[in-house]
Amino acid sequence: QVQLVESGGGWVQAGASLRLSCALSGQPASDYSMAWFRRAPGKEREFVAAINWNGGITYYADSVKGRFTISRDNDKSTGFLQMNNLKPEDTAAYYCAASGEWPALSNADFGSWGQGTQVTVSS
C-alpha cells in the first residue's frame, strides 16, 4: 500500500496557472501508474489525467487536453499536474491516485488515493 499526499492547490483567477504535486511513499514510485481526478461540488469524481510508470505514456480528459500536463519524477517519488489557462469550471477538489496496473483510467482501477487539494478558479 502506498500513501499519497497532494499539495499546490489554491485560489486563482481565470487564466492563471497552478502546479499540483503528489508525494508518494511506502513503495517505489516506479511500480505505479499515477493519475489525477477531480470532484466539483455536487458532481461525481471524474478522470483528469494519467501517466504510466515511467512517464512515457499519458492520457487526458478532453476538457483539459492542451491546458493540463501530467508528469512525474520517480527519483523524487512525486507526480505533478501543471494546470494552465484555468477556467472557473476547473474548480474542484483534485485527487492523486496510484495503481499497480496500466492502463488505469477509471476510479475502479485505483486502490490508493490522496486526501485531495482544493482548486478554486474565479471569473
PDB file of C-alpha atoms in Angstrom:
ATOM      1  CA  GLN A   1       0.000   0.000   0.000  1.00  0.00           C
ATOM      2  CA  VAL A   2       1.217   3.462  -0.846  1.00  0.00           C
ATOM      3  CA  GLN A   3       0.465   6.778   0.745  1.00  0.00           C
ATOM      4  CA  LEU A   4      -0.252   9.845  -1.369  1.00  0.00           C
ATOM      5  CA  VAL A   5      -0.204  13.482  -0.282  1.00  0.00           C
ATOM      6  CA  GLU A   6      -1.277  16.275  -2.611  1.00  0.00           C
ATOM      7  CA  SER A   7      -0.221  19.908  -2.410  1.00  0.00           C
ATOM      8  CA  GLY A   8      -0.291  23.045  -4.515  1.00  0.00           C
ATOM      9  CA  GLY A   9      -3.977  23.879  -4.641  1.00  0.00           C
ATOM     10  CA  GLY A  10      -5.271  27.363  -4.107  1.00  0.00           C
ATOM     11  CA  TRP A  11      -7.461  30.194  -5.283  1.00  0.00           C
ATOM     12  CA  VAL A  12      -6.669  31.838  -8.613  1.00  0.00           C
ATOM     13  CA  GLN A  13      -8.337  33.956 -11.249  1.00  0.00           C
ATOM     14  CA  ALA A  14      -9.331  32.615 -14.636  1.00  0.00           C
ATOM     15  CA  GLY A  15      -6.372  32.340 -16.994  1.00  0.00           C
ATOM     16  CA  ALA A  16      -3.858  31.703 -14.235  1.00  0.00           C
ATOM     17  CA  SER A  17      -1.728  28.602 -13.675  1.00  0.00           C
ATOM     18  CA  LEU A  18      -1.206  26.205 -10.788  1.00  0.00           C
ATOM     19  CA  ARG A  19       1.052  23.213 -10.307  1.00  0.00           C
ATOM     20  CA  LEU A  20      -0.176  20.367  -8.138  1.00  0.00           C
ATOM     21  CA  SER A  21       2.216  17.883  -6.592  1.00  0.00           C
ATOM     22  CA  CYS A  22       1.613  14.354  -5.309  1.00  0.00           C
ATOM     23  CA  ALA A  23       4.178  12.808  -2.981  1.00  0.00           C
ATOM     24  CA  LEU A  24       4.151   9.015  -2.995  1.00  0.00           C
ATOM     25  CA  SER A  25       5.616   6.986  -0.137  1.00  0.00           C
ATOM     26  CA  GLY A  26       5.618   3.413   1.128  1.00  0.00           C
ATOM     27  CA  GLN A  27       6.607   1.726  -2.127  1.00  0.00           C
ATOM     28  CA  PRO A  28       8.863   2.533  -5.121  1.00  0.00           C
ATOM     29  CA  ALA A  29       7.099   5.113  -7.258  1.00  0.00           C
ATOM     30  CA  SER A  30       8.200   3.339 -10.424  1.00  0.00           C
ATOM     31  CA  ASP A  31       5.961   0.383  -9.502  1.00  0.00           C
ATOM     32  CA  TYR A  32       2.844   2.502 -10.001  1.00  0.00           C
ATOM     33  CA  SER A  33       0.966   4.385 -12.625  1.00  0.00           C
ATOM     34  CA  MET A  34      -0.436   7.663 -11.345  1.00  0.00           C
ATOM     35  CA  ALA A  35      -3.446   9.777 -12.146  1.00  0.00           C
ATOM     36  CA  TRP A  36      -5.352  12.877 -11.176  1.00  0.00           C
ATOM     37  CA  PHE A  37      -9.085  13.001 -10.658  1.00  0.00           C
ATOM     38  CA  ARG A  38     -11.304  15.850  -9.541  1.00  0.00           C
ATOM     39  CA  ARG A  39     -14.690  16.314  -7.924  1.00  0.00           C
ATOM     40  CA  ALA A  40     -16.636  19.509  -8.285  1.00  0.00           C
ATOM     41  CA  PRO A  41     -19.415  20.380  -5.804  1.00  0.00           C
ATOM     42  CA  GLY A  42     -22.469  18.257  -6.474  1.00  0.00           C
ATOM     43  CA  LYS A  43     -20.762  16.148  -9.131  1.00  0.00           C
ATOM     44  CA  GLU A  44     -19.143  12.743  -9.383  1.00  0.00           C
ATOM     45  CA  ARG A  45     -15.384  12.354  -9.226  1.00  0.00           C
ATOM     46  CA  GLU A  46     -14.024  12.465 -12.773  1.00  0.00           C
ATOM     47  CA  PHE A  47     -10.822  11.487 -14.518  1.00  0.00           C
ATOM     48  CA  VAL A  48      -8.413  14.301 -15.396  1.00  0.00           C
ATOM     49  CA  ALA A  49      -5.107  12.759 -16.472  1.00  0.00           C
ATOM     50  CA  ALA A  50      -2.994   9.618 -16.091  1.00  0.00           C
ATOM     51  CA  ILE A  51       0.635   8.676 -16.595  1.00  0.00           C
ATOM     52  CA  ASN A  52       2.299   5.288 -16.821  1.00  0.00           C
ATOM     53  CA  TRP A  53       5.120   4.092 -14.579  1.00  0.00           C
ATOM     54  CA  ASN A  54       7.987   5.742 -16.463  1.00  0.00           C
ATOM     55  CA  GLY A  55       6.159   8.798 -17.789  1.00  0.00           C
ATOM     56  CA  GLY A  56       6.277   7.637 -21.367  1.00  0.00           C
ATOM     57  CA  ILE A  57       2.507   7.424 -21.879  1.00  0.00           C
ATOM     58  CA  THR A  58      -0.105   9.945 -20.812  1.00  0.00           C
ATOM     59  CA  TYR A  59      -3.858  10.302 -21.178  1.00  0.00           C
ATOM     60  CA  TYR A  60      -6.067  13.358 -20.669  1.00  0.00           C
ATOM     61  CA  ALA A  61      -9.730  14.120 -20.357  1.00  0.00           C
ATOM     62  CA  ASP A  62     -10.951  16.132 -23.328  1.00  0.00           C
ATOM     63  CA  SER A  63     -11.882  19.010 -21.025  1.00  0.00           C
ATOM     64  CA  VAL A  64      -8.240  19.595 -20.013  1.00  0.00           C
ATOM     65  CA  LYS A  65      -6.357  18.495 -23.106  1.00  0.00           C
ATOM     66  CA  GLY A  66      -3.965  21.223 -24.243  1.00  0.00           C
ATOM     67  CA  ARG A  67      -4.156  23.059 -20.908  1.00  0.00           C
ATOM     68  CA  PHE A  68      -3.007  20.497 -18.329  1.00  0.00           C
ATOM     69  CA  THR A  69       0.183  18.437 -18.317  1.00  0.00           C
ATOM     70  CA  ILE A  70       0.800  15.401 -16.135  1.00  0.00           C
ATOM     71  CA  SER A  71       4.367  14.388 -15.329  1.00  0.00           C
ATOM     72  CA  ARG A  72       6.373  12.528 -12.724  1.00  0.00           C
ATOM     73  CA  ASP A  73       9.811  12.340 -11.143  1.00  0.00           C
ATOM     74  CA  ASN A  74      10.375   8.813  -9.858  1.00  0.00           C
ATOM     75  CA  ASP A  75      13.674   9.778  -8.234  1.00  0.00           C
ATOM     76  CA  LYS A  76      11.680  12.160  -6.035  1.00  0.00           C
ATOM     77  CA  SER A  77       8.641   9.850  -5.823  1.00  0.00           C
ATOM     78  CA  THR A  78       6.458  12.740  -6.921  1.00  0.00           C
ATOM     79  CA  GLY A  79       3.840  13.281  -9.547  1.00  0.00           C
ATOM     80  CA  PHE A  80       2.753  16.636 -10.931  1.00  0.00           C
ATOM     81  CA  LEU A  81      -0.182  18.259 -12.661  1.00  0.00           C
ATOM     82  CA  GLN A  82       0.636  21.536 -14.379  1.00  0.00           C
ATOM     83  CA  MET A  83      -2.601  23.436 -14.982  1.00  0.00           C
ATOM     84  CA  ASN A  84      -2.530  26.400 -17.350  1.00  0.00           C
ATOM     85  CA  ASN A  85      -5.266  28.738 -18.543  1.00  0.00           C
ATOM     86  CA  LEU A  86      -7.502  27.721 -15.676  1.00  0.00           C
ATOM     87  CA  LYS A  87     -11.235  28.200 -16.058  1.00  0.00           C
ATOM     88  CA  PRO A  88     -13.993  28.537 -13.439  1.00  0.00           C
ATOM     89  CA  GLU A  89     -15.245  25.079 -14.452  1.00  0.00           C
ATOM     90  CA  ASP A  90     -11.914  23.640 -13.269  1.00  0.00           C
ATOM     91  CA  THR A  91     -12.932  24.461  -9.704  1.00  0.00           C
ATOM     92  CA  ALA A  92     -12.860  21.188  -7.772  1.00  0.00           C
ATOM     93  CA  ALA A  93     -11.059  19.099  -5.204  1.00  0.00           C
ATOM     94  CA  TYR A  94      -8.188  17.377  -7.017  1.00  0.00           C
ATOM     95  CA  TYR A  95      -7.127  13.898  -6.001  1.00  0.00           C
ATOM     96  CA  CYS A  96      -3.978  11.968  -6.777  1.00  0.00           C
ATOM     97  CA  ALA A  97      -4.262   8.205  -7.259  1.00  0.00           C
ATOM     98  CA  ALA A  98      -1.848   5.319  -7.787  1.00  0.00           C
ATOM     99  CA  SER A  99      -2.342   1.923  -9.399  1.00  0.00           C
ATOM    100  CA  GLY A 100      -0.238  -1.148  -9.956  1.00  0.00           C
ATOM    101  CA  GLU A 101      -1.919  -1.565 -13.333  1.00  0.00           C
ATOM    102  CA  TRP A 102      -1.704   0.097 -16.730  1.00  0.00           C
ATOM    103  CA  PRO A 103      -3.689   1.405 -18.448  1.00  0.00           C
ATOM    104  CA  ALA A 104      -5.576   2.777 -15.471  1.00  0.00           C
ATOM    105  CA  LEU A 105      -8.106   5.462 -16.287  1.00  0.00           C
ATOM    106  CA  SER A 106     -11.173   4.947 -14.090  1.00  0.00           C
ATOM    107  CA  ASN A 107     -11.910   5.208 -10.387  1.00  0.00           C
ATOM    108  CA  ALA A 108     -12.114   1.435 -10.076  1.00  0.00           C
ATOM    109  CA  ASP A 109      -8.562   0.989 -11.389  1.00  0.00           C
ATOM    110  CA  PHE A 110      -7.034   2.806  -8.424  1.00  0.00           C
ATOM    111  CA  GLY A 111      -6.622   1.430  -4.928  1.00  0.00           C
ATOM    112  CA  SER A 112      -4.618   4.264  -3.396  1.00  0.00           C
ATOM    113  CA  TRP A 113      -5.877   7.827  -3.066  1.00  0.00           C
ATOM    114  CA  GLY A 114      -4.717  11.060  -1.535  1.00  0.00           C
ATOM    115  CA  GLN A 115      -6.962  13.278   0.560  1.00  0.00           C
ATOM    116  CA  GLY A 116      -7.226  15.957  -2.094  1.00  0.00           C
ATOM    117  CA  THR A 117      -6.288  19.576  -2.611  1.00  0.00           C
ATOM    118  CA  GLN A 118      -8.795  22.304  -3.434  1.00  0.00           C
ATOM    119  CA  VAL A 119      -8.513  24.392  -6.570  1.00  0.00           C
ATOM    120  CA  THR A 120     -10.815  27.389  -6.916  1.00  0.00           C
ATOM    121  CA  VAL A 121     -10.880  29.482 -10.075  1.00  0.00           C
ATOM    122  CA  SER A 122     -12.792  32.752 -10.084  1.00  0.00           C
ATOM    123  CA  SER A 123     -14.030  34.519 -13.197  1.00  0.00           C
TER     124      SER A 123
END
